[in-house]
Amino acid sequence: MDKTLEIYWKLYNEIISNEVMIHKSQNLLRNFEEEFIDGPILELGCGQSNFLVEFSKTGKEIFAIDNEEFQLNFLKKRIESYTGDAFEKLHLLNITIPEKEIPQEIFSLVIASDFLHFFSIEDSKYIISQITSRTQKGSLIYVRVHSKSHSYSNSQNKNVHNYFKHFFTEDDLNNLFDEKYFDRMLFSNTVQDIRPKFEREFETKWTEKVLDEYKIFNQRQRQAHLDENIKEMSVGYIQCVYRRK
Ligand SMILES: C[S@@+](CC[C@H](N)C(=O)[O-])C[C@H]1O[C@@H](n2cnc3c(N)ncnc32)[C@H](O)[C@@H]1O
C-alpha cells in the first residue's frame, strides 16, 4: 500500500472510534438483518470494516480478508473492544485477491465494499464466480463500487487508472450478478459533489500528517497542498444488495 494511504488508515484508526465509524457509515445491510441466514460472514478487502465491527455482535463467525497485516490487526482490536472479549470466531486472512482463492466455506453474507474497482472487469467476474460457488439460497451479497460518475473516471492521469482499474455502470453489475443466480434486492446510484464537514476535516488532518511525514515544513508549500485538499470533486458510487437464488 502507498505510504500516504497507510498514513490515512493509521490516522483513521487513531481518531475514529468504533461508535463514530458505525454512526457515520451508511450500512444498507442493516435493513436486511432479519433475513440473514445461518452461516459465516465474509468480507473482501475488509480494512477496518464498519460492517464487520457492527455485525460482530450477531455472534456469527467472521472471515476477514485483506492483504495488509496492519489493517487486519486494527480490525481485530476494533472487534475485540466492540464485543468486549477476545472474539474467537474471527478469522483474519492475509490474502491477495484474486491470486489466492477465497476460503471454501458457504457464507450467509459476503461484503465487497470499495473493493472491486481495484480490479479489471475480467478479474471482478472471476471474483464473483467464486462468490457464487461459496453462497447458497438466501445468502446476501453487498457491493459498493466507484461509478462512471466519479470525477476520476475521466482523469487523464494514467496512475489513477492503474490504481482504480474499473468504474462501474449499472449494466456492469447486472452482467456480473447473473439473474440466473441472484435477485437484486437494492440498487443505489449516488453522486456526492461536496464532502460533509466531518470528511473535510479528517482529510485536512490527513494532509497535515502526510506533509509532516515527508518533512514539508515550508508554509507556502504546505498551504498549496492544503488548498488542493479544499477542492471538491464528484464521488460517484453504486451500492447493491443481492440475494442468492
Ligand atoms: C478502500 S479500502 C476499503 C475498506 C473497507 N472495505 C471499507 O469499505 O471501509 C480497500 C481495502 O482493500 C485492501 N486490498 C486492496 N487490494 C487488495 C487485494 N488485492 N486483496 C486483498 N485486499 C486488498 C486494502 O488493503 C484496503 O484495506
PDB file of C-alpha atoms and ligand atoms in Angstrom:
ATOM      1  CA  MET A   1       0.000   0.000   0.000  1.00  0.00           C
ATOM      2  CA  ASP A   2       1.150   3.522  -0.813  1.00  0.00           C
ATOM      3  CA  LYS A   3       2.703   5.322   2.204  1.00  0.00           C
ATOM      4  CA  THR A   4       0.135   8.166   2.112  1.00  0.00           C
ATOM      5  CA  LEU A   5      -2.731   5.638   2.271  1.00  0.00           C
ATOM      6  CA  GLU A   6      -1.080   3.853   5.170  1.00  0.00           C
ATOM      7  CA  ILE A   7      -0.961   7.222   6.975  1.00  0.00           C
ATOM      8  CA  TYR A   8      -4.677   7.650   6.178  1.00  0.00           C
ATOM      9  CA  TRP A   9      -5.699   4.308   7.711  1.00  0.00           C
ATOM     10  CA  LYS A  10      -3.461   4.762  10.770  1.00  0.00           C
ATOM     11  CA  LEU A  11      -4.963   8.182  11.400  1.00  0.00           C
ATOM     12  CA  TYR A  12      -8.451   6.709  10.832  1.00  0.00           C
ATOM     13  CA  ASN A  13      -7.725   4.115  13.484  1.00  0.00           C
ATOM     14  CA  GLU A  14      -6.321   6.723  15.871  1.00  0.00           C
ATOM     15  CA  ILE A  15      -9.129   9.268  15.795  1.00  0.00           C
ATOM     16  CA  ILE A  16     -12.295   7.497  14.615  1.00  0.00           C
ATOM     17  CA  SER A  17     -13.813   5.354  17.342  1.00  0.00           C
ATOM     18  CA  ASN A  18     -15.990   2.312  16.572  1.00  0.00           C
ATOM     19  CA  GLU A  19     -19.109   4.220  17.561  1.00  0.00           C
ATOM     20  CA  VAL A  20     -18.298   7.167  15.267  1.00  0.00           C
ATOM     21  CA  MET A  21     -17.264   4.836  12.415  1.00  0.00           C
ATOM     22  CA  ILE A  22     -20.553   2.920  12.587  1.00  0.00           C
ATOM     23  CA  HIS A  23     -22.626   6.079  13.036  1.00  0.00           C
ATOM     24  CA  LYS A  24     -21.032   7.811  10.029  1.00  0.00           C
ATOM     25  CA  SER A  25     -21.142   4.792   7.681  1.00  0.00           C
ATOM     26  CA  GLN A  26     -24.143   4.024   5.584  1.00  0.00           C
ATOM     27  CA  ASN A  27     -24.943   0.373   6.330  1.00  0.00           C
ATOM     28  CA  LEU A  28     -27.620  -0.679   3.844  1.00  0.00           C
ATOM     29  CA  LEU A  29     -27.362  -4.272   5.073  1.00  0.00           C
ATOM     30  CA  ARG A  30     -28.847  -3.240   8.415  1.00  0.00           C
ATOM     31  CA  ASN A  31     -32.257  -3.131   6.666  1.00  0.00           C
ATOM     32  CA  PHE A  32     -31.926  -6.821   5.780  1.00  0.00           C
ATOM     33  CA  GLU A  33     -30.586  -8.082   9.129  1.00  0.00           C
ATOM     34  CA  GLU A  34     -33.776 -10.056   9.844  1.00  0.00           C
ATOM     35  CA  GLU A  35     -33.153 -12.154   6.727  1.00  0.00           C
ATOM     36  CA  PHE A  36     -29.540 -13.160   7.416  1.00  0.00           C
ATOM     37  CA  ILE A  37     -29.460 -16.933   7.069  1.00  0.00           C
ATOM     38  CA  ASP A  38     -27.194 -19.171   9.176  1.00  0.00           C
ATOM     39  CA  GLY A  39     -23.532 -19.255   8.266  1.00  0.00           C
ATOM     40  CA  PRO A  40     -20.376 -17.174   8.419  1.00  0.00           C
ATOM     41  CA  ILE A  41     -19.810 -13.641   7.089  1.00  0.00           C
ATOM     42  CA  LEU A  42     -17.044 -12.882   4.582  1.00  0.00           C
ATOM     43  CA  GLU A  43     -15.593  -9.509   3.678  1.00  0.00           C
ATOM     44  CA  LEU A  44     -13.117  -8.998   0.820  1.00  0.00           C
ATOM     45  CA  GLY A  45     -10.671  -6.107   1.328  1.00  0.00           C
ATOM     46  CA  CYS A  46     -12.167  -5.523   4.752  1.00  0.00           C
ATOM     47  CA  GLY A  47      -9.828  -2.809   6.062  1.00  0.00           C
ATOM     48  CA  GLN A  48     -11.230  -1.755   9.457  1.00  0.00           C
ATOM     49  CA  SER A  49     -14.733  -2.597   8.250  1.00  0.00           C
ATOM     50  CA  ASN A  50     -17.663  -0.813   9.898  1.00  0.00           C
ATOM     51  CA  PHE A  51     -19.799  -3.778   8.725  1.00  0.00           C
ATOM     52  CA  LEU A  52     -17.711  -6.451  10.439  1.00  0.00           C
ATOM     53  CA  VAL A  53     -17.406  -4.429  13.634  1.00  0.00           C
ATOM     54  CA  GLU A  54     -21.167  -3.796  13.735  1.00  0.00           C
ATOM     55  CA  PHE A  55     -22.136  -7.376  12.792  1.00  0.00           C
ATOM     56  CA  SER A  56     -19.617  -8.932  15.216  1.00  0.00           C
ATOM     57  CA  LYS A  57     -22.424  -8.602  17.768  1.00  0.00           C
ATOM     58  CA  THR A  58     -24.573 -11.046  15.781  1.00  0.00           C
ATOM     59  CA  GLY A  59     -22.228 -13.775  17.086  1.00  0.00           C
ATOM     60  CA  LYS A  60     -21.660 -15.078  13.553  1.00  0.00           C
ATOM     61  CA  GLU A  61     -18.289 -16.447  12.515  1.00  0.00           C
ATOM     62  CA  ILE A  62     -16.347 -13.841  10.521  1.00  0.00           C
ATOM     63  CA  PHE A  63     -13.800 -14.291   7.698  1.00  0.00           C
ATOM     64  CA  ALA A  64     -11.962 -11.015   7.113  1.00  0.00           C
ATOM     65  CA  ILE A  65      -9.681 -10.822   4.068  1.00  0.00           C
ATOM     66  CA  ASP A  66      -7.154  -8.059   3.451  1.00  0.00           C
ATOM     67  CA  ASN A  67      -3.603  -8.056   2.122  1.00  0.00           C
ATOM     68  CA  GLU A  68      -2.352  -5.530   4.689  1.00  0.00           C
ATOM     69  CA  GLU A  69      -1.441  -7.026   8.058  1.00  0.00           C
ATOM     70  CA  PHE A  70      -1.786  -3.686   9.866  1.00  0.00           C
ATOM     71  CA  GLN A  71      -5.401  -3.318   8.681  1.00  0.00           C
ATOM     72  CA  LEU A  72      -6.239  -6.820   9.964  1.00  0.00           C
ATOM     73  CA  ASN A  73      -4.629  -6.009  13.324  1.00  0.00           C
ATOM     74  CA  PHE A  74      -6.632  -2.783  13.612  1.00  0.00           C
ATOM     75  CA  LEU A  75      -9.823  -4.688  12.738  1.00  0.00           C
ATOM     76  CA  LYS A  76      -9.122  -7.320  15.399  1.00  0.00           C
ATOM     77  CA  LYS A  77      -8.630  -4.643  18.069  1.00  0.00           C
ATOM     78  CA  ARG A  78     -11.798  -2.845  16.960  1.00  0.00           C
ATOM     79  CA  ILE A  79     -13.897  -6.030  17.100  1.00  0.00           C
ATOM     80  CA  GLU A  80     -12.496  -7.047  20.479  1.00  0.00           C
ATOM     81  CA  SER A  81     -13.201  -3.655  22.002  1.00  0.00           C
ATOM     82  CA  TYR A  82     -16.712  -3.592  20.441  1.00  0.00           C
ATOM     83  CA  THR A  83     -17.763  -7.061  21.606  1.00  0.00           C
ATOM     84  CA  GLY A  84     -15.841  -6.730  24.874  1.00  0.00           C
ATOM     85  CA  ASP A  85     -13.983 -10.045  24.592  1.00  0.00           C
ATOM     86  CA  ALA A  86     -11.341 -11.924  22.599  1.00  0.00           C
ATOM     87  CA  PHE A  87     -13.567 -12.761  19.632  1.00  0.00           C
ATOM     88  CA  GLU A  88     -12.822 -16.427  18.934  1.00  0.00           C
ATOM     89  CA  LYS A  89     -14.951 -16.569  15.794  1.00  0.00           C
ATOM     90  CA  LEU A  90     -12.770 -14.115  13.852  1.00  0.00           C
ATOM     91  CA  HIS A  91     -10.558 -15.491  11.048  1.00  0.00           C
ATOM     92  CA  LEU A  92      -8.097 -12.894   9.793  1.00  0.00           C
ATOM     93  CA  LEU A  93      -6.768 -13.868   6.380  1.00  0.00           C
ATOM     94  CA  ASN A  94      -3.846 -12.006   4.865  1.00  0.00           C
ATOM     95  CA  ILE A  95      -4.604 -12.929   1.263  1.00  0.00           C
ATOM     96  CA  THR A  96      -4.179 -11.103  -2.041  1.00  0.00           C
ATOM     97  CA  ILE A  97      -7.261 -11.491  -4.212  1.00  0.00           C
ATOM     98  CA  PRO A  98      -7.594 -12.872  -6.876  1.00  0.00           C
ATOM     99  CA  GLU A  99      -4.187 -14.603  -6.668  1.00  0.00           C
ATOM    100  CA  LYS A 100      -5.333 -16.650  -3.676  1.00  0.00           C
ATOM    101  CA  GLU A 101      -8.666 -18.441  -3.552  1.00  0.00           C
ATOM    102  CA  ILE A 102     -11.462 -17.342  -1.254  1.00  0.00           C
ATOM    103  CA  PRO A 103     -11.955 -19.926   1.572  1.00  0.00           C
ATOM    104  CA  GLN A 104     -14.230 -22.828   0.721  1.00  0.00           C
ATOM    105  CA  GLU A 105     -16.992 -22.139   3.299  1.00  0.00           C
ATOM    106  CA  ILE A 106     -20.604 -21.420   2.429  1.00  0.00           C
ATOM    107  CA  PHE A 107     -21.256 -17.835   3.541  1.00  0.00           C
ATOM    108  CA  SER A 108     -24.504 -16.237   4.660  1.00  0.00           C
ATOM    109  CA  LEU A 109     -23.261 -12.751   3.801  1.00  0.00           C
ATOM    110  CA  VAL A 110     -20.468 -11.528   1.514  1.00  0.00           C
ATOM    111  CA  ILE A 111     -19.318  -7.905   1.575  1.00  0.00           C
ATOM    112  CA  ALA A 112     -17.189  -6.221  -1.096  1.00  0.00           C
ATOM    113  CA  SER A 113     -17.209  -2.560  -0.117  1.00  0.00           C
ATOM    114  CA  ASP A 114     -14.931  -0.182  -2.049  1.00  0.00           C
ATOM    115  CA  PHE A 115     -13.042  -3.189  -3.360  1.00  0.00           C
ATOM    116  CA  LEU A 116     -13.985  -4.359  -6.879  1.00  0.00           C
ATOM    117  CA  HIS A 117     -12.920  -1.087  -8.531  1.00  0.00           C
ATOM    118  CA  PHE A 118      -9.290  -2.125  -7.847  1.00  0.00           C
ATOM    119  CA  PHE A 119      -9.705  -4.900 -10.438  1.00  0.00           C
ATOM    120  CA  SER A 120     -10.351  -5.227 -14.160  1.00  0.00           C
ATOM    121  CA  ILE A 121     -13.872  -6.324 -15.080  1.00  0.00           C
ATOM    122  CA  GLU A 122     -12.445  -9.767 -16.007  1.00  0.00           C
ATOM    123  CA  ASP A 123     -10.920 -10.159 -12.536  1.00  0.00           C
ATOM    124  CA  SER A 124     -14.200  -8.993 -10.978  1.00  0.00           C
ATOM    125  CA  LYS A 125     -16.004 -11.703 -12.983  1.00  0.00           C
ATOM    126  CA  TYR A 126     -13.616 -14.286 -11.586  1.00  0.00           C
ATOM    127  CA  ILE A 127     -14.119 -12.994  -8.019  1.00  0.00           C
ATOM    128  CA  ILE A 128     -17.927 -13.072  -8.396  1.00  0.00           C
ATOM    129  CA  SER A 129     -17.781 -16.606  -9.801  1.00  0.00           C
ATOM    130  CA  GLN A 130     -16.006 -17.653  -6.570  1.00  0.00           C
ATOM    131  CA  ILE A 131     -18.666 -15.861  -4.516  1.00  0.00           C
ATOM    132  CA  THR A 132     -21.388 -17.702  -6.462  1.00  0.00           C
ATOM    133  CA  SER A 133     -19.910 -21.069  -5.543  1.00  0.00           C
ATOM    134  CA  ARG A 134     -19.480 -20.086  -1.875  1.00  0.00           C
ATOM    135  CA  THR A 135     -23.049 -18.921  -1.250  1.00  0.00           C
ATOM    136  CA  GLN A 136     -26.383 -20.686  -1.079  1.00  0.00           C
ATOM    137  CA  LYS A 137     -30.077 -19.834  -1.443  1.00  0.00           C
ATOM    138  CA  GLY A 138     -30.789 -16.820   0.773  1.00  0.00           C
ATOM    139  CA  SER A 139     -27.159 -15.637   1.160  1.00  0.00           C
ATOM    140  CA  LEU A 140     -26.817 -11.866   0.782  1.00  0.00           C
ATOM    141  CA  ILE A 141     -24.091 -10.021  -1.109  1.00  0.00           C
ATOM    142  CA  TYR A 142     -23.333  -6.321  -0.652  1.00  0.00           C
ATOM    143  CA  VAL A 143     -21.252  -4.434  -3.197  1.00  0.00           C
ATOM    144  CA  ARG A 144     -20.120  -0.820  -3.252  1.00  0.00           C
ATOM    145  CA  VAL A 145     -18.026   0.390  -6.211  1.00  0.00           C
ATOM    146  CA  HIS A 146     -16.937   3.643  -7.849  1.00  0.00           C
ATOM    147  CA  SER A 147     -19.233   4.512 -10.742  1.00  0.00           C
ATOM    148  CA  LYS A 148     -18.625   6.205 -14.087  1.00  0.00           C
ATOM    149  CA  SER A 149     -19.937   9.425 -12.456  1.00  0.00           C
ATOM    150  CA  HIS A 150     -16.822   9.588 -10.274  1.00  0.00           C
ATOM    151  CA  SER A 151     -14.579  12.519 -11.314  1.00  0.00           C
ATOM    152  CA  TYR A 152     -11.578  10.171 -11.505  1.00  0.00           C
ATOM    153  CA  SER A 153     -13.321   8.144 -14.204  1.00  0.00           C
ATOM    154  CA  ASN A 154     -12.387  10.821 -16.800  1.00  0.00           C
ATOM    155  CA  SER A 155      -8.918  11.519 -15.413  1.00  0.00           C
ATOM    156  CA  GLN A 156      -6.105  11.852 -17.966  1.00  0.00           C
ATOM    157  CA  ASN A 157      -3.648  10.685 -15.300  1.00  0.00           C
ATOM    158  CA  LYS A 158      -2.565   7.105 -16.057  1.00  0.00           C
ATOM    159  CA  ASN A 159      -1.691   6.443 -12.402  1.00  0.00           C
ATOM    160  CA  VAL A 160      -5.329   6.965 -11.434  1.00  0.00           C
ATOM    161  CA  HIS A 161      -6.395   4.206 -13.829  1.00  0.00           C
ATOM    162  CA  ASN A 162      -3.597   1.894 -12.713  1.00  0.00           C
ATOM    163  CA  TYR A 163      -4.978   2.239  -9.202  1.00  0.00           C
ATOM    164  CA  PHE A 164      -8.745   2.283  -9.886  1.00  0.00           C
ATOM    165  CA  LYS A 165      -8.966  -0.230 -12.719  1.00  0.00           C
ATOM    166  CA  HIS A 166     -12.679  -0.010 -13.441  1.00  0.00           C
ATOM    167  CA  PHE A 167     -15.500   2.500 -12.927  1.00  0.00           C
ATOM    168  CA  PHE A 168     -18.827   0.674 -12.938  1.00  0.00           C
ATOM    169  CA  THR A 169     -22.174   1.163 -14.651  1.00  0.00           C
ATOM    170  CA  GLU A 170     -25.493  -0.448 -13.730  1.00  0.00           C
ATOM    171  CA  ASP A 171     -25.058  -2.776 -16.746  1.00  0.00           C
ATOM    172  CA  ASP A 172     -21.641  -3.923 -15.499  1.00  0.00           C
ATOM    173  CA  LEU A 173     -23.212  -5.003 -12.221  1.00  0.00           C
ATOM    174  CA  ASN A 174     -26.180  -6.626 -13.981  1.00  0.00           C
ATOM    175  CA  ASN A 175     -23.697  -8.660 -16.033  1.00  0.00           C
ATOM    176  CA  LEU A 176     -21.559  -9.609 -13.041  1.00  0.00           C
ATOM    177  CA  PHE A 177     -24.505 -10.739 -10.944  1.00  0.00           C
ATOM    178  CA  ASP A 178     -26.302 -13.049 -13.363  1.00  0.00           C
ATOM    179  CA  GLU A 179     -30.055 -13.161 -12.675  1.00  0.00           C
ATOM    180  CA  LYS A 180     -29.809 -16.920 -13.029  1.00  0.00           C
ATOM    181  CA  TYR A 181     -28.117 -16.933  -9.582  1.00  0.00           C
ATOM    182  CA  PHE A 182     -29.022 -13.603  -7.949  1.00  0.00           C
ATOM    183  CA  ASP A 183     -32.056 -11.447  -7.188  1.00  0.00           C
ATOM    184  CA  ARG A 184     -31.188  -7.780  -6.942  1.00  0.00           C
ATOM    185  CA  MET A 185     -32.764  -6.504  -3.721  1.00  0.00           C
ATOM    186  CA  LEU A 186     -31.433  -2.959  -3.794  1.00  0.00           C
ATOM    187  CA  PHE A 187     -29.693  -0.651  -6.258  1.00  0.00           C
ATOM    188  CA  SER A 188     -28.491   2.809  -5.307  1.00  0.00           C
ATOM    189  CA  ASN A 189     -26.557   5.203  -7.533  1.00  0.00           C
ATOM    190  CA  THR A 190     -25.096   8.168  -5.624  1.00  0.00           C
ATOM    191  CA  VAL A 191     -23.054  11.223  -6.556  1.00  0.00           C
ATOM    192  CA  GLN A 192     -21.588  13.283  -3.735  1.00  0.00           C
ATOM    193  CA  ASP A 193     -20.426  16.679  -5.035  1.00  0.00           C
ATOM    194  CA  ILE A 194     -19.473  18.284  -1.721  1.00  0.00           C
ATOM    195  CA  ARG A 195     -17.940  16.396   1.190  1.00  0.00           C
ATOM    196  CA  PRO A 196     -19.541  16.685   4.604  1.00  0.00           C
ATOM    197  CA  LYS A 197     -17.597  18.767   7.164  1.00  0.00           C
ATOM    198  CA  PHE A 198     -16.625  15.592   9.049  1.00  0.00           C
ATOM    199  CA  GLU A 199     -14.816  14.205   5.967  1.00  0.00           C
ATOM    200  CA  ARG A 200     -13.254  17.547   5.004  1.00  0.00           C
ATOM    201  CA  GLU A 201     -11.793  17.972   8.477  1.00  0.00           C
ATOM    202  CA  PHE A 202     -10.489  14.401   8.539  1.00  0.00           C
ATOM    203  CA  GLU A 203      -8.821  14.840   5.145  1.00  0.00           C
ATOM    204  CA  THR A 204      -7.183  18.099   6.248  1.00  0.00           C
ATOM    205  CA  LYS A 205      -5.678  16.272   9.240  1.00  0.00           C
ATOM    206  CA  TRP A 206      -4.512  13.522   6.877  1.00  0.00           C
ATOM    207  CA  THR A 207      -2.843  16.057   4.534  1.00  0.00           C
ATOM    208  CA  GLU A 208      -1.063  17.633   7.523  1.00  0.00           C
ATOM    209  CA  LYS A 209       0.217  14.208   8.652  1.00  0.00           C
ATOM    210  CA  VAL A 210       1.462  13.426   5.139  1.00  0.00           C
ATOM    211  CA  LEU A 211       3.263  16.803   4.957  1.00  0.00           C
ATOM    212  CA  ASP A 212       4.897  16.119   8.340  1.00  0.00           C
ATOM    213  CA  GLU A 213       5.930  12.622   7.228  1.00  0.00           C
ATOM    214  CA  TYR A 214       7.584  13.988   4.069  1.00  0.00           C
ATOM    215  CA  LYS A 215       9.134  16.858   6.103  1.00  0.00           C
ATOM    216  CA  ILE A 216       7.454  19.577   4.075  1.00  0.00           C
ATOM    217  CA  PHE A 217       7.556  22.426   6.589  1.00  0.00           C
ATOM    218  CA  ASN A 218       7.719  25.391   4.208  1.00  0.00           C
ATOM    219  CA  GLN A 219       4.494  27.330   4.893  1.00  0.00           C
ATOM    220  CA  ARG A 220       3.788  28.229   1.243  1.00  0.00           C
ATOM    221  CA  GLN A 221       4.240  24.641   0.095  1.00  0.00           C
ATOM    222  CA  ARG A 222       2.072  23.357   2.938  1.00  0.00           C
ATOM    223  CA  GLN A 223      -0.645  25.863   2.115  1.00  0.00           C
ATOM    224  CA  ALA A 224      -0.593  24.857  -1.562  1.00  0.00           C
ATOM    225  CA  HIS A 225      -1.251  21.217  -0.570  1.00  0.00           C
ATOM    226  CA  LEU A 226      -3.961  22.213   1.894  1.00  0.00           C
ATOM    227  CA  ASP A 227      -5.635  24.400  -0.791  1.00  0.00           C
ATOM    228  CA  GLU A 228      -5.618  21.402  -3.097  1.00  0.00           C
ATOM    229  CA  ASN A 229      -7.420  19.416  -0.390  1.00  0.00           C
ATOM    230  CA  ILE A 230     -10.185  22.030  -0.188  1.00  0.00           C
ATOM    231  CA  LYS A 231     -11.119  21.492  -3.869  1.00  0.00           C
ATOM    232  CA  GLU A 232     -14.188  19.302  -4.251  1.00  0.00           C
ATOM    233  CA  MET A 233     -14.734  16.556  -6.806  1.00  0.00           C
ATOM    234  CA  SER A 234     -17.665  14.283  -7.537  1.00  0.00           C
ATOM    235  CA  VAL A 235     -17.541  10.946  -5.769  1.00  0.00           C
ATOM    236  CA  GLY A 236     -19.838   8.639  -7.721  1.00  0.00           C
ATOM    237  CA  TYR A 237     -20.625   5.228  -6.313  1.00  0.00           C
ATOM    238  CA  ILE A 238     -23.074   2.377  -6.805  1.00  0.00           C
ATOM    239  CA  GLN A 239     -24.304   0.166  -3.979  1.00  0.00           C
ATOM    240  CA  CYS A 240     -26.201  -3.091  -4.495  1.00  0.00           C
ATOM    241  CA  VAL A 241     -27.594  -5.835  -2.323  1.00  0.00           C
ATOM    242  CA  TYR A 242     -28.166  -9.203  -3.992  1.00  0.00           C
ATOM    243  CA  ARG A 243     -29.796 -12.363  -2.705  1.00  0.00           C
ATOM    244  CA  ARG A 244     -28.629 -15.734  -3.924  1.00  0.00           C
ATOM    245  CA  LYS A 245     -31.357 -17.758  -5.609  1.00  0.00           C
TER     246      LYS A 245
HETATM  247  C1  LIG B   1     -10.656   1.258   0.137  1.00  0.00           C
HETATM  248  S1  LIG B   1     -10.270   0.084   1.391  1.00  0.00           S
HETATM  249  C2  LIG B   1     -11.925  -0.451   1.824  1.00  0.00           C
HETATM  250  C3  LIG B   1     -12.010  -0.976   3.235  1.00  0.00           C
HETATM  251  C4  LIG B   1     -13.405  -1.422   3.671  1.00  0.00           C
HETATM  252  N1  LIG B   1     -13.930  -2.483   2.828  1.00  0.00           N
HETATM  253  C5  LIG B   1     -14.358  -0.245   3.715  1.00  0.00           C
HETATM  254  O1  LIG B   1     -15.285  -0.188   2.894  1.00  0.00           O
HETATM  255  O2  LIG B   1     -14.150   0.628   4.573  1.00  0.00           O
HETATM  256  C6  LIG B   1      -9.655  -1.287   0.459  1.00  0.00           C
HETATM  257  C7  LIG B   1      -9.006  -2.382   1.305  1.00  0.00           C
HETATM  258  O3  LIG B   1      -8.739  -3.488   0.445  1.00  0.00           O
HETATM  259  C8  LIG B   1      -7.426  -3.986   0.692  1.00  0.00           C
HETATM  260  N2  LIG B   1      -6.964  -4.559  -0.580  1.00  0.00           N
HETATM  261  C9  LIG B   1      -6.644  -3.885  -1.707  1.00  0.00           C
HETATM  262  N3  LIG B   1      -6.324  -4.727  -2.697  1.00  0.00           N
HETATM  263  C10 LIG B   1      -6.449  -5.985  -2.177  1.00  0.00           C
HETATM  264  C11 LIG B   1      -6.280  -7.308  -2.727  1.00  0.00           C
HETATM  265  N4  LIG B   1      -5.906  -7.477  -3.997  1.00  0.00           N
HETATM  266  N5  LIG B   1      -6.520  -8.368  -1.926  1.00  0.00           N
HETATM  267  C12 LIG B   1      -6.908  -8.188  -0.639  1.00  0.00           C
HETATM  268  N6  LIG B   1      -7.094  -6.974  -0.077  1.00  0.00           N
HETATM  269  C13 LIG B   1      -6.861  -5.883  -0.832  1.00  0.00           C
HETATM  270  C14 LIG B   1      -6.624  -2.780   1.164  1.00  0.00           C
HETATM  271  O4  LIG B   1      -5.527  -3.155   1.966  1.00  0.00           O
HETATM  272  C15 LIG B   1      -7.682  -1.986   1.942  1.00  0.00           C
HETATM  273  O5  LIG B   1      -7.687  -2.287   3.308  1.00  0.00           O
END
